[in-house]
Amino acid sequence: MGKLKGMVNITGKEVTIRTAKAAGSVILGNEAFKALKRGTSPKGDVLATAKVAAIQAVKATAAMIPMCHPILVESIEVDFLMDEARKSVGVTVAVRSSGKTGVEMEALCGVAAACLTIYDMLKYTGKDMIIDQIRLVEKTGGRSGDYKRPD
């Protein structure tokens, strides 16, 4: 087993504008999709709650992921896209910060929290939902440069 090294030293890094966008989806199935469209979850507004969960997760990433640096988040955008054909809801989280380290983990944590919240609030319709393809879509800034997912 490897030796625990600790957080990366970012002292010498430049402060730059850094952005990241992550995405994922929840394949709901018929009953959960109908409930989401009707707005009938007994726990309340599913997408509004998932948006708050995403924002909270972005801000708390350093507390959840052991080697992440705490960062000053300057903006968070959370979007949802209902897909009738797949009976799913897509989640996108975009994060922006000016700092010495990237915001990829923050965007990914935001997507994961939103997806988990959607699952939690609709699980009364059935437990067969699938949280699918949480991934980094793009990032800008920093020493490693820009990245855009090819698909």
XYZ file of C-alpha atoms in Angstrom:
151
model
C 0.000 0.000 0.000
C 1.259 3.487 -0.868
C 2.424 6.110 1.550
C 0.064 9.029 2.216
C 1.740 12.154 0.818
C -0.712 14.936 1.737
C -1.989 17.941 -0.148
C -0.098 19.190 -3.194
C 1.947 22.338 -2.531
C 0.380 25.114 -4.657
C 2.479 27.971 -3.234
C 4.293 28.643 -6.514
C 1.245 28.426 -8.766
C -0.209 31.513 -10.436
C -3.639 32.822 -9.560
C -5.743 32.414 -12.696
C -9.411 32.210 -13.563
C -10.388 28.565 -13.466
C -13.628 27.012 -14.625
C -15.003 23.505 -14.776
C -18.213 21.975 -16.055
C -19.347 18.483 -15.104
C -22.412 16.504 -16.091
C -24.304 13.358 -15.210
C -27.806 12.002 -15.325
C -30.361 9.973 -13.452
C -32.256 7.421 -15.489
C -35.548 7.556 -13.650
C -37.899 5.087 -15.278
C -41.572 5.709 -16.007
C -42.981 6.231 -12.508
C -40.225 8.505 -11.223
C -40.228 10.504 -14.470
C -44.011 11.016 -14.201
C -43.681 12.067 -10.559
C -40.937 14.538 -11.439
C -43.001 16.043 -14.247
C -46.104 16.283 -12.024
C -44.127 17.723 -9.115
C -45.688 15.235 -6.703
C -42.745 14.140 -4.561
C -43.796 14.100 -0.892
C -40.434 15.670 -0.045
C -41.107 18.773 -2.158
C -39.686 20.335 -5.315
C -37.130 17.803 -6.559
C -35.109 19.990 -8.918
C -35.063 23.016 -6.609
C -33.783 20.809 -3.790
C -31.233 19.141 -6.094
C -29.968 22.590 -7.115
C -29.401 23.550 -3.481
C -27.674 20.196 -2.867
C -25.344 20.810 -5.814
C -24.433 24.283 -4.563
C -23.808 23.015 -1.026
C -21.656 20.156 -2.332
C -19.547 22.496 -4.464
C -18.885 24.688 -1.442
C -18.109 21.665 0.799
C -15.877 19.700 -1.590
C -12.703 20.175 0.450
C -14.492 18.680 3.469
C -15.536 15.579 1.480
C -12.498 14.850 -0.710
C -9.423 14.443 1.514
C -6.666 16.071 -0.593
C -8.702 18.921 -2.127
C -7.737 22.471 -1.241
C -10.467 24.744 0.103
C -11.119 27.364 -2.556
C -13.059 30.567 -2.976
C -15.907 29.764 -5.367
C -17.037 32.799 -7.350
C -19.989 31.323 -9.211
C -21.980 28.116 -9.547
C -24.505 27.350 -12.283
C -26.752 24.299 -12.037
C -28.912 23.191 -14.956
C -31.308 20.301 -15.508
C -32.571 18.809 -18.753
C -35.545 16.444 -18.834
C -35.285 13.715 -21.483
C -38.700 12.214 -22.213
C -37.324 9.477 -24.495
C -34.805 8.177 -21.919
C -37.065 8.932 -18.942
C -34.111 10.715 -17.390
C -32.928 14.059 -16.106
C -29.510 15.440 -17.014
C -27.549 17.526 -14.525
C -24.854 20.056 -15.409
C -22.821 22.040 -12.867
C -20.426 24.838 -13.887
C -18.033 26.358 -11.341
C -15.781 29.428 -11.575
C -12.985 30.580 -9.288
C -9.877 32.740 -9.338
C -7.179 30.816 -7.576
C -4.168 28.536 -7.615
C -5.961 25.232 -8.093
C -8.709 23.919 -10.355
C -12.393 23.447 -9.687
C -12.971 20.096 -11.407
C -13.652 18.246 -8.166
C -16.112 20.923 -7.078
C -18.112 20.586 -10.307
C -18.075 16.778 -10.078
C -19.175 16.824 -6.423
C -22.007 19.188 -7.336
C -23.283 16.831 -10.033
C -23.024 13.809 -7.744
C -24.945 15.544 -4.960
C -27.688 16.718 -7.330
C -28.077 13.210 -8.776
C -28.169 11.619 -5.317
C -30.782 14.144 -4.198
C -32.980 13.400 -7.211
C -32.688 9.685 -6.408
C -33.504 10.261 -2.736
C -36.547 12.396 -3.445
C -38.001 9.982 -6.014
C -37.030 6.612 -4.527
C -40.574 6.172 -3.223
C -41.555 5.400 -6.851
C -39.047 2.533 -7.046
C -35.401 1.781 -6.380
C -34.389 0.945 -9.957
C -33.139 4.412 -10.914
C -29.577 4.617 -12.266
C -27.123 7.447 -11.656
C -25.213 7.529 -14.927
C -22.007 8.895 -16.449
C -20.835 11.540 -14.018
C -17.963 13.146 -15.911
C -15.884 16.261 -16.435
C -17.102 18.015 -19.594
C -14.576 20.840 -19.734
C -12.159 22.899 -17.702
C -10.132 26.045 -18.269
C -7.163 27.698 -16.589
C -4.175 26.493 -14.692
C -0.834 24.984 -15.575
C -2.329 21.907 -17.264
C -4.296 24.098 -19.671
C -7.764 23.729 -21.054
C -9.654 20.480 -21.531
C -12.819 19.723 -23.463
C -14.318 16.245 -23.502
C -14.288 14.991 -27.107
C -17.786 13.460 -27.066
